[in-house]
Tab-separated table of C-alpha atoms in Angstrom:
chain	number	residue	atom	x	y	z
W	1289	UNK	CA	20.246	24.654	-17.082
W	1290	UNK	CA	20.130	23.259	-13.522
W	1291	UNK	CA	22.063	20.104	-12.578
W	1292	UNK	CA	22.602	18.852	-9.082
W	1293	UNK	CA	24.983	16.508	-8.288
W	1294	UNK	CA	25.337	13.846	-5.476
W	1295	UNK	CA	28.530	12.076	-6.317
W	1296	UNK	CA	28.083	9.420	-3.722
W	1297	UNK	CA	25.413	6.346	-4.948
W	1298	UNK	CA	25.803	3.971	-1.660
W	1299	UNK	CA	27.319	4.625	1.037
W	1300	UNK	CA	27.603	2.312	4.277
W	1301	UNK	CA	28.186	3.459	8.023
W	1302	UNK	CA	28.377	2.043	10.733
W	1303	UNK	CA	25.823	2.866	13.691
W	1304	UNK	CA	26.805	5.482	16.234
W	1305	UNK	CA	29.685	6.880	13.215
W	1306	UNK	CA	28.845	10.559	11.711
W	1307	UNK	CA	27.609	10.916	8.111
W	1308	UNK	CA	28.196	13.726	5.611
W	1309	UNK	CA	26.390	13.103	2.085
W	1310	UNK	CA	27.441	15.407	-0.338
W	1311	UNK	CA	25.439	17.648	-2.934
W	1312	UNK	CA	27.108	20.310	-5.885
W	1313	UNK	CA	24.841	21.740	-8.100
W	1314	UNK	CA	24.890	24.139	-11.060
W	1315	UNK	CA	22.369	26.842	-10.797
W	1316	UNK	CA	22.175	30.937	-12.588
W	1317	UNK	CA	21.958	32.262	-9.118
W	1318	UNK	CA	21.347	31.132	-5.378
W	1319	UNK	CA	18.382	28.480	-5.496
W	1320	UNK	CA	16.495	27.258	-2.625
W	1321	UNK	CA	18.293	24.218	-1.583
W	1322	UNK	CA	16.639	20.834	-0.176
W	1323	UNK	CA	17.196	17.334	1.198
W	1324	UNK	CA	14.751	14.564	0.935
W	1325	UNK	CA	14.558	11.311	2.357
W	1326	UNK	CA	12.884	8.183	0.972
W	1327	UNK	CA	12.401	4.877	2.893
W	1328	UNK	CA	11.830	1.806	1.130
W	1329	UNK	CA	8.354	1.517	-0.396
W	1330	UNK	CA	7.566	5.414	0.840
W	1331	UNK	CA	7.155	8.659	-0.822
W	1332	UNK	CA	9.797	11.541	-0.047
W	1333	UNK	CA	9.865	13.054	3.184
W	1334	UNK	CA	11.660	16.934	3.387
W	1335	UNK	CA	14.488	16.851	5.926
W	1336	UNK	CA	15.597	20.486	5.741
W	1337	UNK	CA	15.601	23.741	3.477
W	1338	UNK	CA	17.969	26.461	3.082
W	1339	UNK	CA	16.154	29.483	1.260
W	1340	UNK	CA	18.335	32.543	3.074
W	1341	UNK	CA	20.331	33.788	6.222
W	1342	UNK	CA	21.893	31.456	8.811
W	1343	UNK	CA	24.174	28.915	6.032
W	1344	UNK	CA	23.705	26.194	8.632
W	1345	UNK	CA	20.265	24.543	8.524
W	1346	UNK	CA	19.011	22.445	11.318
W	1347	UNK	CA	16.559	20.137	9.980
W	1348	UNK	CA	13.974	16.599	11.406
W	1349	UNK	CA	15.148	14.281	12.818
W	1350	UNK	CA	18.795	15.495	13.691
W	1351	UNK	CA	20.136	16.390	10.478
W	1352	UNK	CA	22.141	19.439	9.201
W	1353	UNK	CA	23.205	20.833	6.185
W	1354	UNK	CA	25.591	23.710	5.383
W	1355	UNK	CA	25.527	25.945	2.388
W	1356	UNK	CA	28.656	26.836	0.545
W	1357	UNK	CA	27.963	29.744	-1.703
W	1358	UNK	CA	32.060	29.450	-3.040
W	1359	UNK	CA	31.505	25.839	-3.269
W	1360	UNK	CA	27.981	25.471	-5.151
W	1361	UNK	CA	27.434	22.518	-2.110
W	1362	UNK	CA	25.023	21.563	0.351
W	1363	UNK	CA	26.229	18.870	2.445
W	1364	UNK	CA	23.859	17.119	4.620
W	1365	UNK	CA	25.173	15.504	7.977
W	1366	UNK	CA	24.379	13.860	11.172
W	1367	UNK	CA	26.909	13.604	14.522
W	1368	UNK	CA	25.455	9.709	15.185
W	1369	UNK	CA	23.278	8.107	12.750
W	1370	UNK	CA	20.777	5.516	13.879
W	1371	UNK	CA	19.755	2.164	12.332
W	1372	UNK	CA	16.503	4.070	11.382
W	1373	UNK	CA	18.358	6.240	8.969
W	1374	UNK	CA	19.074	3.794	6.200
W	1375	UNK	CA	17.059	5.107	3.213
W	1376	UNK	CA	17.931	6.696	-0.022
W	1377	UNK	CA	18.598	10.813	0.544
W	1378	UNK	CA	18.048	12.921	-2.541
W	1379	UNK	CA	19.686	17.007	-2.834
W	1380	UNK	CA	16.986	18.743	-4.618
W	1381	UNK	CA	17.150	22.463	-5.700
W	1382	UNK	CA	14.675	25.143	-7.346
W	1383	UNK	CA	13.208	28.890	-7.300
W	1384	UNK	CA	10.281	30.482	-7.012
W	1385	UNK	CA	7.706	29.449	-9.513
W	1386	UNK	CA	10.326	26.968	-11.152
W	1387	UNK	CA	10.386	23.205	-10.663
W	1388	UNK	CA	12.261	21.142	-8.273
W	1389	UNK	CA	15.411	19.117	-9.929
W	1390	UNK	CA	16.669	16.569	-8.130
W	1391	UNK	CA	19.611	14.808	-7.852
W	1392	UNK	CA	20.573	10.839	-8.314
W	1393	UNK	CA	19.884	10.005	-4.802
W	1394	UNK	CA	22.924	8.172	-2.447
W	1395	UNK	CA	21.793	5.303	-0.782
W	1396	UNK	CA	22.766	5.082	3.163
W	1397	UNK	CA	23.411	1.666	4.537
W	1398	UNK	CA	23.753	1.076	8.274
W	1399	UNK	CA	25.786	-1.676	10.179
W	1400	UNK	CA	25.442	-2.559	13.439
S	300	UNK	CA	-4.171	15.032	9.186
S	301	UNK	CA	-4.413	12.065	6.268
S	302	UNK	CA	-1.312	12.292	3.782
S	303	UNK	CA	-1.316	12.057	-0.147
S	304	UNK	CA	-2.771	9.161	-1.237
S	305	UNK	CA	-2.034	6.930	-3.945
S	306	UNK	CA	-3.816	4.209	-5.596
S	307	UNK	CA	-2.868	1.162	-6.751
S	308	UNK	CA	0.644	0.645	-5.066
S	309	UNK	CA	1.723	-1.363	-7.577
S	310	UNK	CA	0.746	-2.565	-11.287
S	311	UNK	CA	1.818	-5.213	-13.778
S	312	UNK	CA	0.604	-4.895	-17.299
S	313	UNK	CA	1.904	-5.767	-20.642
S	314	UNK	CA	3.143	-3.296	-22.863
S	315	UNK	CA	0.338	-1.546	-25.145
S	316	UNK	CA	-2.204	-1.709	-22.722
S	317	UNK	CA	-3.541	1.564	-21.104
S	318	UNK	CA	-3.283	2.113	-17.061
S	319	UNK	CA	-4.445	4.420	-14.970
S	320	UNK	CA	-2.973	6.116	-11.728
S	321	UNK	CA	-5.055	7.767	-9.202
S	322	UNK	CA	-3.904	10.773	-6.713
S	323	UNK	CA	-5.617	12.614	-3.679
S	324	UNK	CA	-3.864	15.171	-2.260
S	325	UNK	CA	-3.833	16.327	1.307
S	326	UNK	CA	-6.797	18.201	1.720
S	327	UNK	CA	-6.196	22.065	0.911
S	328	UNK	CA	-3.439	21.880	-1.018
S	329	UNK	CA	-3.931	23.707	-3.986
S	330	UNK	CA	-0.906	22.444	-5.913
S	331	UNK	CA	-0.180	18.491	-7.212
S	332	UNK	CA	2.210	17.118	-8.708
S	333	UNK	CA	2.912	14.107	-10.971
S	334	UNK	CA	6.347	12.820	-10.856
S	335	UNK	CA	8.291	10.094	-12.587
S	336	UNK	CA	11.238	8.291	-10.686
S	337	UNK	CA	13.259	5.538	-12.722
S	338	UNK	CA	15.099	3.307	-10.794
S	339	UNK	CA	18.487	4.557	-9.258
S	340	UNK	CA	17.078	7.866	-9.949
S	341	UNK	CA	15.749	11.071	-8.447
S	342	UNK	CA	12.239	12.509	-9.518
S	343	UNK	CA	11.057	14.059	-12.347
S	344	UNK	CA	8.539	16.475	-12.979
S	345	UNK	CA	5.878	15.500	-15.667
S	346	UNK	CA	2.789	17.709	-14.672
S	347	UNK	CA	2.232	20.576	-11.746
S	348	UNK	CA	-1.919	21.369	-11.478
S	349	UNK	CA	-3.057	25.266	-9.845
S	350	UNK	CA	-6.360	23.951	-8.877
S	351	UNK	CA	-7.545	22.528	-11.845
S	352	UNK	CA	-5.231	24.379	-14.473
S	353	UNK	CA	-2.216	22.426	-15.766
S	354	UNK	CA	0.285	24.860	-15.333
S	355	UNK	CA	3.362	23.158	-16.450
S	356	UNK	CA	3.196	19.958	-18.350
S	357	UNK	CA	5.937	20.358	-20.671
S	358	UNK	CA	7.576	17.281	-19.646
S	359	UNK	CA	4.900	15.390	-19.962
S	360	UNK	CA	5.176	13.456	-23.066
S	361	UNK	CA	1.568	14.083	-24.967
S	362	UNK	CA	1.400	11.109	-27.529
S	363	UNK	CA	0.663	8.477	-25.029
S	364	UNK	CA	0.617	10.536	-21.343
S	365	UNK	CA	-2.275	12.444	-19.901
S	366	UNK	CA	-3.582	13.754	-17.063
S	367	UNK	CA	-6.735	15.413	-15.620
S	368	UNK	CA	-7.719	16.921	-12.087
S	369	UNK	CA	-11.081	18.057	-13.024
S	370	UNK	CA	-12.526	19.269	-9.772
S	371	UNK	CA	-9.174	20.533	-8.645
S	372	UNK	CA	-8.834	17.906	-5.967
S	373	UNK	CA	-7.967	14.429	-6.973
S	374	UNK	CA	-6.341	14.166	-10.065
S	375	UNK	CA	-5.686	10.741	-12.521
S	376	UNK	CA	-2.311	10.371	-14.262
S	377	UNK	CA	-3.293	7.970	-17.870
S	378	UNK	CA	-0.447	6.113	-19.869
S	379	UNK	CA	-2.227	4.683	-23.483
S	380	UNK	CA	-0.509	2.713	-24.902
S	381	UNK	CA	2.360	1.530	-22.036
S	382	UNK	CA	5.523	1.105	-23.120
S	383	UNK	CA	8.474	-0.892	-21.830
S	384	UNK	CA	9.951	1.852	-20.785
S	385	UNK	CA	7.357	3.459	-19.112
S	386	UNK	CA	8.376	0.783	-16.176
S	387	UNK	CA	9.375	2.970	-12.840
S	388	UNK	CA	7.322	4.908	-10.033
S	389	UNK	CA	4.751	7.268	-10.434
S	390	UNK	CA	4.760	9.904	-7.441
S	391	UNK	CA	2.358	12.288	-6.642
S	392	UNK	CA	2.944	15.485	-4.672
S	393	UNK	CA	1.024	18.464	-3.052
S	394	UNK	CA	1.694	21.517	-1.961
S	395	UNK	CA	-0.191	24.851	-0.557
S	396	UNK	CA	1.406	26.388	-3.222
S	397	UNK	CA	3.492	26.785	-6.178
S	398	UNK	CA	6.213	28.591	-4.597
S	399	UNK	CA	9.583	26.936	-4.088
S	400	UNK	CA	8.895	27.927	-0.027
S	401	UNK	CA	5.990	25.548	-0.041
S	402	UNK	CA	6.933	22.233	1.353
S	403	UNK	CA	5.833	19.475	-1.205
S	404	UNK	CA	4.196	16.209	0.427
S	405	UNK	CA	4.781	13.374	-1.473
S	406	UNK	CA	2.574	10.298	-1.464
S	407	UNK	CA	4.118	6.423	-1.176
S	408	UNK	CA	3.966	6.494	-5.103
S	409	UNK	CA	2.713	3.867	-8.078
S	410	UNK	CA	5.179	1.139	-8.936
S	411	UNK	CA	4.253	0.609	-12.465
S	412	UNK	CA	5.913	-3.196	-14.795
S	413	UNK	CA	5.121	-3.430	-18.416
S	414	UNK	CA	6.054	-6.690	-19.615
């Protein structure tokens, strides 16, 4: 079965630092690979998507992830983050016709 | 363009006593969602709709849970009788379609306590 993982629950950075939030998940072959973001009170938002090709995915609002086929992870990162960014960020992953599974979620904390 | 919509935000009822979540999708979209998110948790699938056809509602747990989208647009997501547990956040999605390459919308979701 499917599993992702997102070892991380909270973590805090300050503004202006980089970020990396890690995701490892357990899938029969390549799945299409996702990050979400959810602000307080709000539904998911879809930062980026990694289906094929290029490993490094440019997604909104100046996030990247990187696909590591030897490593089963999908790291999402950002050079600078911004007090806007504090929000819970989930790794989701799935295949045609299957359903999304998601992972636990990290929460990202900002200080000034 | 107006997003998924979700009504009510939020709900307080005591346990045994039915509620009832309502969903509109963004106009279009073919495929909705239901999803269930408990706290410190990411979401899970109870119900996908094709139009008006439940497609995949094995998660969906059938002795108190149901769901219709009659019309294949909006779609109402019924818990009789709540449970304690049945306390968390009721999403609702759409998509174009059901393929995995079809970016899901989600809507601000249902915060459902059952005292």
């Amino acid at each position: 079965a499917q599993s992702v993982t997102q070892p991380d629950i909270h973590i805090t950075v300050s503004e202006g630092a980089s970020l990396e939030l890690r995701c490892n998940y357990s899938y029969g072959a390549t799945p299409y690979l996702f990050w979400y973001v959810q602000s307080p009170g709000q539904g998911l938002q879809l930062l980026l998507k990694y289906f094929s090709g290029d490993t490094l995915v440019q997604g909104i609002k100046g996030f990247e992830a990187e696909f590591k086929r030897s490593q089963s992870s999908f790291n999402l990162r950002k050079p600078s983050v911004h007090w806007s960014d504090a929000a819970e960020y989930f790794c989701a992953v799935g295949r045609i016709n299957e359903k999304l599974t998601f992972g636990t979620g990290t929460r990202l904390t900002i200080i000034p | 363009e107006a997003g998924v919509v979700q009504s009510p935000r939020y709900k307080i009822i005591e346990k045994k006593q039915p509620v009832a979540f309502w969903c509109n999708p963004i106009s279009g979209h073919n495929t909705l969602y239901w999803y269930l998110q408990n706290l410190g948790q990411g979401p899970e699938l109870l119900i996908r709709y094709e139009n008006e056809e439940a497609v995949d509602d094995s998660q969906l747990p059938k002795d108190r849970f149901s769901a219709e989208r009659l019309k294949g647009v909006d779609s109402t997501l019924k818990i009789q009788p709540a449970e304690l547990g049945d306390s968390a956040v009721y999403l609702c999605a759409s998509s174009l379609g059901a393929l995995a390459n079809n970016e899901q919308f989600f809507g601000p979701g249902t915060r459902l306590t059952v005292l």
